[in-house]
Amino acid sequence: MIISSQPNLVGSVTTTSTTTTTSAHMSEESVPSTCNCGAVGVSVGVGVGGALGARQSPPAVEPTTTATPKTPTSTAPGRDSLTRPASESELNVGTGTSGTSSSGGGNSRPGHRKSSLALALTPEDEPMDVYQRNLMDLKYPTVLPPNPPLKALLVFHKSDSICEAITAACQRHQLDVTLVKSKEEALDTLQKSYATAQCYHLIIIDARSTKNLDAEHIARTIRHTHGHHLTTIIAVCKKSFFEKDDVLIALLDAGVNRCVAETTNLAMCSVELKQILHSIIRPHNVMSTQQALYTALHRLKEVVLITDDLLRIQYANRATERLLNMRLDEIISKQLEDIFVSDLSTISEQCKNIKEFDGILTVRRKSQEGIPMHVRVVPVACIGSAPTHLIFNFDVPGGQMDFIATLPQPKEAPRGSLHSVRRCSFDVRSIASDGLRRTSLAKLTSLPLEAPITKIINLLSQVQENCSADEARLIDKVLEFLKREGLYSPQMKEIRTDDPIATDLIGALLTGPSVYSSRRSSNDSIIRTGSSTRTATIVPAKMKSNPIIMELLDESLSWDFDIFKLEEITDYHPLLYLGMEMFRRFDVFATLNIDENVCKAWLAVIEAHYRKSNTYHNSTHAADVMQATGAFITQLTNKDMLVMDRMEEATALIAAAAHDVDHPGRSSAFLCNSNDALAVLYNDLTVLENHHAAITFKLTLGDDKINIFKNLDKETYKSARSTIIDMILATEMTRHFEHLAKFVSVFGGEEPREHNCQTDEETSILMRRMLIKVADVSNPARPMQFCIEWARRIAEEYFMQTDEEKQRHLPIVMPMFDRATCSIPKSQIGFIEYIIQDMMHAWESFIDMPQLITYMQINYSQWKKYDEQGVNTLAEIMAKQPPVGKMANSK
């Protein structure tokens, strides 16, 4: 395997003293198109040779060799006249320090800057006796870092003396400087640079006053921007800030690499900038080359595994997963003895003496018999002279390259959490393992509804397990094409007529008008038959400073949040209070560039258009869905799964708040059967959800005082509107299994990004749809007392619909929801089994929130217990489990 640099980069591959470090495991999911490296404190697995610009400095003696490298006395036209090896201090990239080097004369290459940064030894300068030295002194080839002209972006609200001094210092070091005066201008400049394949290596932000520029927010936003995860960010602070640890820590936590004190002294600015160029920008440039090496390792068919000196696994490539029949999150951090049957004491002893091990070891496969394999172990010292890591290479027996594919695979791999999504990439397709896809798709085939595409994918997956490598690759391509839109529409299978859960509840929820004329549904949701005008009322002044409300909202991102208590203490304005808290936490005001009073007025109007007469589809349900959405976004961020930018987070919260606005408390099927005006307007198709989306924008755009989108440019507004509409329409339940099957297929695959037919936008849309779908029906995965209260409320609303259907002699959409005969436990058991269970497992595997599964299982067991005890009616359940907060019908 050969890794080449771009034609416009420096020379060919050089050699320098270097070692490999893997202090954080890399996985299949961590091999996106851009690399993820931390700050300067991360050790680098490539040499520092070929850092930046034209290099010329006096030759130095390399500390790890006894021979003096030969120095060229002349230079070919167009090349540097002199190079030198990296010094010992320059190799300590992990400490954030750099050796000193002085600028010198000589010819530089055309079109390149002069710099004091030097190249490592070229191959012709390498001493001939290199392979006769100790193993730890061997020189390995390095991948040259990119070598573009350095660019700096200065973000200052005005061009004062300090800004001018910094600008002059940058120009002195031959940096291409761009000056912007606002956050919006800075972000626009970065987006344009990314679109034109440019990059700012250094961004200096004026952090002296938060009134003019919010440096913390700007830094955090830059870290979330494509192509700038390794950009060096410097904050210029007042001298007094260095006496306040909290201010500096907040900036560093936001992504700032270094805080410097304000000064108008050009010499001090120049010295400070030179240190930044050597100690931060240079190592960052080297770090960027790691991705090429990790990608090469990960795509190898040979098994490569790296441990620390305590034999704890830190890295495993894709071939290791297949060999051990385990997911990466099961492999990483395991003790090596857990995957080997053989005694490892010999390896430990030899590696302590810096000797390679070469022998036969028996590998323990998960749920399979052990396999003898030829294993070679190479000790590596990343720091000092003692081995810090061991590299294991497993040879395929007999040179059979497709050996792992011939090993027996289990029919169903267990689910699990996934921990390897990297901050640098928005490629969310690589988040889940193959186990998730096969497990969930296997479960989908057992449901009473299925999409034909699911059966096709399962058949192809079975064929793929027993075919050659070339055939498997072809099938992979076929599978990717099958993941296109339009292939996942589900149809009803033949179901048992004696199963009321399947025929009534599930049929009514999931079946469209083309199958059952009397059972058209939309997300168990509904539309109002008329339109009335309500006057929105801003929150009463006495509640603005209510300490009880404020204390409760402190826990607003907890999955155990008590929405019913908020409903009670806010006098049935939970959406307004919780919505403002969510908007504040996720910085929606700044994202939309709108005053918070406009957002408050918008929330008040939206909440006023939720009908209080509905026991379930009211503003409390909207607030609950919004709270779940916020909790999911927070979890994605905490797991470094930055699959949503600020605008996407804002639109997701807005969609959650408005997803059931103006809901009449009757289902879409009821509206169609009663020839309601809305059903006629929307042609009996997705009636409720179309109305929710339409009324949201009608209300918002109809009054400038509540128009939260008025400050967005046309393109941004168009994108935000599209996202909100798409998410609201995704809550329509007739496409439930279509969304679920595609989510499992796309996010559960192990194919690399470059072979996936889905674009980033397509996968982001799919993820957002699943997010709001799960949030919308998350009641069975909430704590038991909340789950039971939600079940009581939805049952009462369905009872009222059935009563009206009987009164008006309309087709009864859900006969089982007759208040005289309905078994509440049976309805909830069926809902969990048919709808919730597989969706929650798929989503939990993606987002890693085990409490979802825990609560769902607890609630399912409780409903089972009630069913066995003959506790069926609402009255009987309430006697066992009192309602939470005030009774809903007391509204």
PDB file of N, CA and C in Angstrom, residues 218-291:
ATOM      1  N   ILE A 218     -18.178  32.066  19.367  1.00  0.00           N
ATOM      2  CA  ILE A 218     -17.531  32.016  18.051  1.00  0.00           C
ATOM      3  C   ILE A 218     -16.586  30.819  17.970  1.00  0.00           C
ATOM      4  N   ALA A 219     -15.798  30.601  19.025  1.00  0.00           N
ATOM      5  CA  ALA A 219     -14.850  29.477  19.025  1.00  0.00           C
ATOM      6  C   ALA A 219     -15.581  28.150  18.942  1.00  0.00           C
ATOM      7  N   ARG A 220     -16.642  28.019  19.701  1.00  0.00           N
ATOM      8  CA  ARG A 220     -17.398  26.761  19.677  1.00  0.00           C
ATOM      9  C   ARG A 220     -18.018  26.523  18.302  1.00  0.00           C
ATOM     10  N   THR A 221     -18.518  27.575  17.696  1.00  0.00           N
ATOM     11  CA  THR A 221     -19.119  27.443  16.361  1.00  0.00           C
ATOM     12  C   THR A 221     -18.074  27.051  15.326  1.00  0.00           C
ATOM     13  N   ILE A 222     -16.881  27.635  15.435  1.00  0.00           N
ATOM     14  CA  ILE A 222     -15.804  27.293  14.491  1.00  0.00           C
ATOM     15  C   ILE A 222     -15.448  25.817  14.605  1.00  0.00           C
ATOM     16  N   ARG A 223     -15.393  25.308  15.820  1.00  0.00           N
ATOM     17  CA  ARG A 223     -15.067  23.896  16.009  1.00  0.00           C
ATOM     18  C   ARG A 223     -16.124  22.987  15.378  1.00  0.00           C
ATOM     19  N   HIS A 224     -17.331  23.507  15.221  1.00  0.00           N
ATOM     20  CA  HIS A 224     -18.402  22.713  14.620  1.00  0.00           C
ATOM     21  C   HIS A 224     -18.463  22.885  13.107  1.00  0.00           C
ATOM     22  N   THR A 225     -17.602  23.732  12.564  1.00  0.00           N
ATOM     23  CA  THR A 225     -17.646  24.038  11.139  1.00  0.00           C
ATOM     24  C   THR A 225     -16.759  23.075  10.363  1.00  0.00           C
ATOM     25  N   HIS A 226     -17.252  22.651   9.210  1.00  0.00           N
ATOM     26  CA  HIS A 226     -16.493  21.732   8.352  1.00  0.00           C
ATOM     27  C   HIS A 226     -15.077  22.242   8.110  1.00  0.00           C
ATOM     28  N   GLY A 227     -14.103  21.357   8.244  1.00  0.00           N
ATOM     29  CA  GLY A 227     -12.742  21.657   7.835  1.00  0.00           C
ATOM     30  C   GLY A 227     -11.925  22.476   8.802  1.00  0.00           C
ATOM     31  N   HIS A 228     -12.464  22.798   9.981  1.00  0.00           N
ATOM     32  CA  HIS A 228     -11.737  23.655  10.908  1.00  0.00           C
ATOM     33  C   HIS A 228     -11.561  23.017  12.281  1.00  0.00           C
ATOM     34  N   HIS A 229     -11.587  21.699  12.351  1.00  0.00           N
ATOM     35  CA  HIS A 229     -11.397  21.034  13.642  1.00  0.00           C
ATOM     36  C   HIS A 229      -9.954  21.124  14.120  1.00  0.00           C
ATOM     37  N   LEU A 230      -9.012  21.363  13.194  1.00  0.00           N
ATOM     38  CA  LEU A 230      -7.612  21.509  13.588  1.00  0.00           C
ATOM     39  C   LEU A 230      -7.114  22.945  13.432  1.00  0.00           C
ATOM     40  N   THR A 231      -8.009  23.860  13.173  1.00  0.00           N
ATOM     41  CA  THR A 231      -7.614  25.264  13.090  1.00  0.00           C
ATOM     42  C   THR A 231      -7.186  25.757  14.473  1.00  0.00           C
ATOM     43  N   THR A 232      -6.118  26.517  14.517  1.00  0.00           N
ATOM     44  CA  THR A 232      -5.641  27.073  15.784  1.00  0.00           C
ATOM     45  C   THR A 232      -6.429  28.346  16.105  1.00  0.00           C
ATOM     46  N   ILE A 233      -7.035  28.392  17.278  1.00  0.00           N
ATOM     47  CA  ILE A 233      -7.839  29.542  17.699  1.00  0.00           C
ATOM     48  C   ILE A 233      -7.151  30.217  18.881  1.00  0.00           C
ATOM     49  N   ILE A 234      -6.881  31.493  18.747  1.00  0.00           N
ATOM     50  CA  ILE A 234      -6.238  32.283  19.790  1.00  0.00           C
ATOM     51  C   ILE A 234      -7.216  33.354  20.266  1.00  0.00           C
ATOM     52  N   ALA A 235      -7.334  33.523  21.570  1.00  0.00           N
ATOM     53  CA  ALA A 235      -8.192  34.560  22.145  1.00  0.00           C
ATOM     54  C   ALA A 235      -7.326  35.659  22.753  1.00  0.00           C
ATOM     55  N   VAL A 236      -7.557  36.891  22.333  1.00  0.00           N
ATOM     56  CA  VAL A 236      -6.849  38.040  22.897  1.00  0.00           C
ATOM     57  C   VAL A 236      -7.671  38.560  24.074  1.00  0.00           C
ATOM     58  N   CYS A 237      -7.092  38.506  25.269  1.00  0.00           N
ATOM     59  CA  CYS A 237      -7.826  38.820  26.493  1.00  0.00           C
ATOM     60  C   CYS A 237      -7.206  40.024  27.209  1.00  0.00           C
ATOM     61  N   LYS A 238      -7.997  40.613  28.068  1.00  0.00           N
ATOM     62  CA  LYS A 238      -7.464  41.645  28.948  1.00  0.00           C
ATOM     63  C   LYS A 238      -6.504  41.001  29.947  1.00  0.00           C
ATOM     64  N   LYS A 239      -5.558  41.767  30.402  1.00  0.00           N
ATOM     65  CA  LYS A 239      -4.584  41.234  31.349  1.00  0.00           C
ATOM     66  C   LYS A 239      -5.249  40.786  32.644  1.00  0.00           C
ATOM     67  N   SER A 240      -6.336  41.455  33.012  1.00  0.00           N
ATOM     68  CA  SER A 240      -7.036  41.092  34.249  1.00  0.00           C
ATOM     69  C   SER A 240      -7.683  39.721  34.168  1.00  0.00           C
ATOM     70  N   PHE A 241      -7.944  39.231  32.925  1.00  0.00           N
ATOM     71  CA  PHE A 241      -8.570  37.915  32.773  1.00  0.00           C
ATOM     72  C   PHE A 241      -7.679  36.800  33.306  1.00  0.00           C
ATOM     73  N   PHE A 242      -6.367  37.023  33.293  1.00  0.00           N
ATOM     74  CA  PHE A 242      -5.451  35.969  33.699  1.00  0.00           C
ATOM     75  C   PHE A 242      -5.445  35.769  35.208  1.00  0.00           C
ATOM     76  N   GLU A 243      -6.199  36.600  35.903  1.00  0.00           N
ATOM     77  CA  GLU A 243      -6.393  36.406  37.338  1.00  0.00           C
ATOM     78  C   GLU A 243      -7.693  35.672  37.619  1.00  0.00           C
ATOM     79  N   LYS A 244      -8.453  35.374  36.545  1.00  0.00           N
ATOM     80  CA  LYS A 244      -9.743  34.697  36.692  1.00  0.00           C
ATOM     81  C   LYS A 244      -9.697  33.379  35.921  1.00  0.00           C
ATOM     82  N   ASP A 245      -9.521  32.313  36.646  1.00  0.00           N
ATOM     83  CA  ASP A 245      -9.426  31.011  35.989  1.00  0.00           C
ATOM     84  C   ASP A 245     -10.702  30.648  35.242  1.00  0.00           C
ATOM     85  N   ASP A 246     -11.855  31.036  35.785  1.00  0.00           N
ATOM     86  CA  ASP A 246     -13.119  30.623  35.183  1.00  0.00           C
ATOM     87  C   ASP A 246     -13.284  31.203  33.770  1.00  0.00           C
ATOM     88  N   VAL A 247     -12.810  32.435  33.555  1.00  0.00           N
ATOM     89  CA  VAL A 247     -12.929  33.048  32.232  1.00  0.00           C
ATOM     90  C   VAL A 247     -12.056  32.312  31.220  1.00  0.00           C
ATOM     91  N   LEU A 248     -10.819  32.044  31.596  1.00  0.00           N
ATOM     92  CA  LEU A 248      -9.903  31.357  30.682  1.00  0.00           C
ATOM     93  C   LEU A 248     -10.344  29.926  30.423  1.00  0.00           C
ATOM     94  N   ILE A 249     -10.799  29.243  31.472  1.00  0.00           N
ATOM     95  CA  ILE A 249     -11.246  27.848  31.307  1.00  0.00           C
ATOM     96  C   ILE A 249     -12.449  27.782  30.382  1.00  0.00           C
ATOM     97  N   ALA A 250     -13.364  28.747  30.501  1.00  0.00           N
ATOM     98  CA  ALA A 250     -14.533  28.761  29.619  1.00  0.00           C
ATOM     99  C   ALA A 250     -14.114  28.903  28.163  1.00  0.00           C
ATOM    100  N   LEU A 251     -13.119  29.752  27.906  1.00  0.00           N
ATOM    101  CA  LEU A 251     -12.638  29.917  26.534  1.00  0.00           C
ATOM    102  C   LEU A 251     -11.950  28.655  26.029  1.00  0.00           C
ATOM    103  N   LEU A 252     -11.131  28.048  26.877  1.00  0.00           N
ATOM    104  CA  LEU A 252     -10.431  26.821  26.480  1.00  0.00           C
ATOM    105  C   LEU A 252     -11.418  25.689  26.246  1.00  0.00           C
ATOM    106  N   ASP A 253     -12.430  25.592  27.084  1.00  0.00           N
ATOM    107  CA  ASP A 253     -13.451  24.554  26.911  1.00  0.00           C
ATOM    108  C   ASP A 253     -14.234  24.754  25.618  1.00  0.00           C
ATOM    109  N   ALA A 254     -14.339  25.989  25.176  1.00  0.00           N
ATOM    110  CA  ALA A 254     -15.081  26.281  23.948  1.00  0.00           C
ATOM    111  C   ALA A 254     -14.276  25.959  22.694  1.00  0.00           C
ATOM    112  N   GLY A 255     -12.983  25.625  22.852  1.00  0.00           N
ATOM    113  CA  GLY A 255     -12.171  25.244  21.697  1.00  0.00           C
ATOM    114  C   GLY A 255     -10.999  26.156  21.423  1.00  0.00           C
ATOM    115  N   VAL A 256     -10.800  27.175  22.275  1.00  0.00           N
ATOM    116  CA  VAL A 256      -9.645  28.059  22.105  1.00  0.00           C
ATOM    117  C   VAL A 256      -8.374  27.304  22.479  1.00  0.00           C
ATOM    118  N   ASN A 257      -7.335  27.427  21.655  1.00  0.00           N
ATOM    119  CA  ASN A 257      -6.073  26.737  21.930  1.00  0.00           C
ATOM    120  C   ASN A 257      -5.193  27.494  22.918  1.00  0.00           C
ATOM    121  N   ARG A 258      -5.268  28.824  22.861  1.00  0.00           N
ATOM    122  CA  ARG A 258      -4.388  29.604  23.713  1.00  0.00           C
ATOM    123  C   ARG A 258      -4.967  30.995  23.930  1.00  0.00           C
ATOM    124  N   CYS A 259      -4.835  31.513  25.159  1.00  0.00           N
ATOM    125  CA  CYS A 259      -5.244  32.871  25.484  1.00  0.00           C
ATOM    126  C   CYS A 259      -3.995  33.725  25.652  1.00  0.00           C
ATOM    127  N   VAL A 260      -3.971  34.877  25.001  1.00  0.00           N
ATOM    128  CA  VAL A 260      -2.817  35.770  25.093  1.00  0.00           C
ATOM    129  C   VAL A 260      -3.290  37.125  25.592  1.00  0.00           C
ATOM    130  N   ALA A 261      -2.416  37.822  26.300  1.00  0.00           N
ATOM    131  CA  ALA A 261      -2.753  39.125  26.844  1.00  0.00           C
ATOM    132  C   ALA A 261      -2.655  40.195  25.773  1.00  0.00           C
ATOM    133  N   GLU A 262      -3.529  41.182  25.859  1.00  0.00           N
ATOM    134  CA  GLU A 262      -3.522  42.277  24.901  1.00  0.00           C
ATOM    135  C   GLU A 262      -2.222  43.091  25.022  1.00  0.00           C
ATOM    136  N   THR A 263      -1.702  43.530  23.893  1.00  0.00           N
ATOM    137  CA  THR A 263      -0.512  44.367  23.873  1.00  0.00           C
ATOM    138  C   THR A 263      -0.433  45.088  22.545  1.00  0.00           C
ATOM    139  N   THR A 264       0.117  46.287  22.584  1.00  0.00           N
ATOM    140  CA  THR A 264       0.321  47.052  21.356  1.00  0.00           C
ATOM    141  C   THR A 264       1.770  46.968  20.888  1.00  0.00           C
ATOM    142  N   ASN A 265       2.592  46.225  21.635  1.00  0.00           N
ATOM    143  CA  ASN A 265       4.005  46.090  21.300  1.00  0.00           C
ATOM    144  C   ASN A 265       4.173  45.090  20.160  1.00  0.00           C
ATOM    145  N   LEU A 266       4.641  45.592  19.014  1.00  0.00           N
ATOM    146  CA  LEU A 266       4.764  44.733  17.836  1.00  0.00           C
ATOM    147  C   LEU A 266       5.762  43.609  18.066  1.00  0.00           C
ATOM    148  N   ALA A 267       6.885  43.890  18.748  1.00  0.00           N
ATOM    149  CA  ALA A 267       7.899  42.857  18.980  1.00  0.00           C
ATOM    150  C   ALA A 267       7.330  41.726  19.828  1.00  0.00           C
ATOM    151  N   MET A 268       6.558  42.066  20.874  1.00  0.00           N
ATOM    152  CA  MET A 268       5.962  41.030  21.724  1.00  0.00           C
ATOM    153  C   MET A 268       4.929  40.216  20.955  1.00  0.00           C
ATOM    154  N   CYS A 269       4.147  40.900  20.130  1.00  0.00           N
ATOM    155  CA  CYS A 269       3.175  40.177  19.301  1.00  0.00           C
ATOM    156  C   CYS A 269       3.877  39.214  18.351  1.00  0.00           C
ATOM    157  N   SER A 270       4.986  39.667  17.782  1.00  0.00           N
ATOM    158  CA  SER A 270       5.707  38.843  16.821  1.00  0.00           C
ATOM    159  C   SER A 270       6.299  37.611  17.492  1.00  0.00           C
ATOM    160  N   VAL A 271       6.881  37.785  18.689  1.00  0.00           N
ATOM    161  CA  VAL A 271       7.455  36.648  19.421  1.00  0.00           C
ATOM    162  C   VAL A 271       6.349  35.662  19.808  1.00  0.00           C
ATOM    163  N   GLU A 272       5.230  36.190  20.281  1.00  0.00           N
ATOM    164  CA  GLU A 272       4.111  35.325  20.667  1.00  0.00           C
ATOM    165  C   GLU A 272       3.605  34.536  19.470  1.00  0.00           C
ATOM    166  N   LEU A 273       3.489  35.204  18.342  1.00  0.00           N
ATOM    167  CA  LEU A 273       3.001  34.541  17.141  1.00  0.00           C
ATOM    168  C   LEU A 273       3.978  33.475  16.671  1.00  0.00           C
ATOM    169  N   LYS A 274       5.272  33.748  16.774  1.00  0.00           N
ATOM    170  CA  LYS A 274       6.274  32.760  16.357  1.00  0.00           C
ATOM    171  C   LYS A 274       6.171  31.501  17.204  1.00  0.00           C
ATOM    172  N   GLN A 275       5.952  31.676  18.510  1.00  0.00           N
ATOM    173  CA  GLN A 275       5.775  30.510  19.386  1.00  0.00           C
ATOM    174  C   GLN A 275       4.526  29.726  19.006  1.00  0.00           C
ATOM    175  N   ILE A 276       3.466  30.429  18.660  1.00  0.00           N
ATOM    176  CA  ILE A 276       2.226  29.755  18.257  1.00  0.00           C
ATOM    177  C   ILE A 276       2.445  28.967  16.974  1.00  0.00           C
ATOM    178  N   LEU A 277       3.176  29.573  16.023  1.00  0.00           N
ATOM    179  CA  LEU A 277       3.435  28.878  14.765  1.00  0.00           C
ATOM    180  C   LEU A 277       4.212  27.588  14.993  1.00  0.00           C
ATOM    181  N   HIS A 278       5.177  27.619  15.896  1.00  0.00           N
ATOM    182  CA  HIS A 278       6.023  26.448  16.138  1.00  0.00           C
ATOM    183  C   HIS A 278       5.362  25.426  17.054  1.00  0.00           C
ATOM    184  N   SER A 279       4.705  25.879  18.123  1.00  0.00           N
ATOM    185  CA  SER A 279       4.242  24.946  19.152  1.00  0.00           C
ATOM    186  C   SER A 279       2.822  24.461  18.950  1.00  0.00           C
ATOM    187  N   ILE A 280       2.027  25.138  18.117  1.00  0.00           N
ATOM    188  CA  ILE A 280       0.629  24.727  17.935  1.00  0.00           C
ATOM    189  C   ILE A 280       0.320  24.443  16.465  1.00  0.00           C
ATOM    190  N   ILE A 281       0.533  25.441  15.612  1.00  0.00           N
ATOM    191  CA  ILE A 281       0.144  25.260  14.212  1.00  0.00           C
ATOM    192  C   ILE A 281       0.967  24.168  13.550  1.00  0.00           C
ATOM    193  N   ARG A 282       2.263  24.146  13.814  1.00  0.00           N
ATOM    194  CA  ARG A 282       3.122  23.120  13.212  1.00  0.00           C
ATOM    195  C   ARG A 282       2.712  21.710  13.640  1.00  0.00           C
ATOM    196  N   PRO A 283       2.552  21.422  14.940  1.00  0.00           N
ATOM    197  CA  PRO A 283       2.082  20.080  15.325  1.00  0.00           C
ATOM    198  C   PRO A 283       0.696  19.754  14.779  1.00  0.00           C
ATOM    199  N   HIS A 284      -0.201  20.745  14.724  1.00  0.00           N
ATOM    200  CA  HIS A 284      -1.519  20.490  14.151  1.00  0.00           C
ATOM    201  C   HIS A 284      -1.398  20.078  12.689  1.00  0.00           C
ATOM    202  N   ASN A 285      -0.499  20.706  11.979  1.00  0.00           N
ATOM    203  CA  ASN A 285      -0.302  20.365  10.583  1.00  0.00           C
ATOM    204  C   ASN A 285       0.191  18.927  10.438  1.00  0.00           C
ATOM    205  N   VAL A 286       1.056  18.517  11.356  1.00  0.00           N
ATOM    206  CA  VAL A 286       1.553  17.139  11.333  1.00  0.00           C
ATOM    207  C   VAL A 286       0.437  16.169  11.717  1.00  0.00           C
ATOM    208  N   MET A 287      -0.351  16.554  12.709  1.00  0.00           N
ATOM    209  CA  MET A 287      -1.451  15.678  13.143  1.00  0.00           C
ATOM    210  C   MET A 287      -2.401  15.348  11.999  1.00  0.00           C
ATOM    211  N   SER A 288      -2.564  16.310  11.102  1.00  0.00           N
ATOM    212  CA  SER A 288      -3.530  16.102  10.023  1.00  0.00           C
ATOM    213  C   SER A 288      -3.160  14.930   9.131  1.00  0.00           C
ATOM    214  N   THR A 289      -1.899  14.507   9.166  1.00  0.00           N
ATOM    215  CA  THR A 289      -1.486  13.388   8.308  1.00  0.00           C
ATOM    216  C   THR A 289      -1.848  12.034   8.906  1.00  0.00           C
ATOM    217  N   GLN A 290      -2.209  12.005  10.197  1.00  0.00           N
ATOM    218  CA  GLN A 290      -2.514  10.714  10.820  1.00  0.00           C
ATOM    219  C   GLN A 290      -3.655   9.991  10.129  1.00  0.00           C
ATOM    220  N   GLN A 291      -4.597  10.779   9.577  1.00  0.00           N
ATOM    221  CA  GLN A 291      -5.766  10.145   8.991  1.00  0.00           C
ATOM    222  C   GLN A 291      -5.393   9.189   7.864  1.00  0.00           C
TER     223      GLN A 291
END
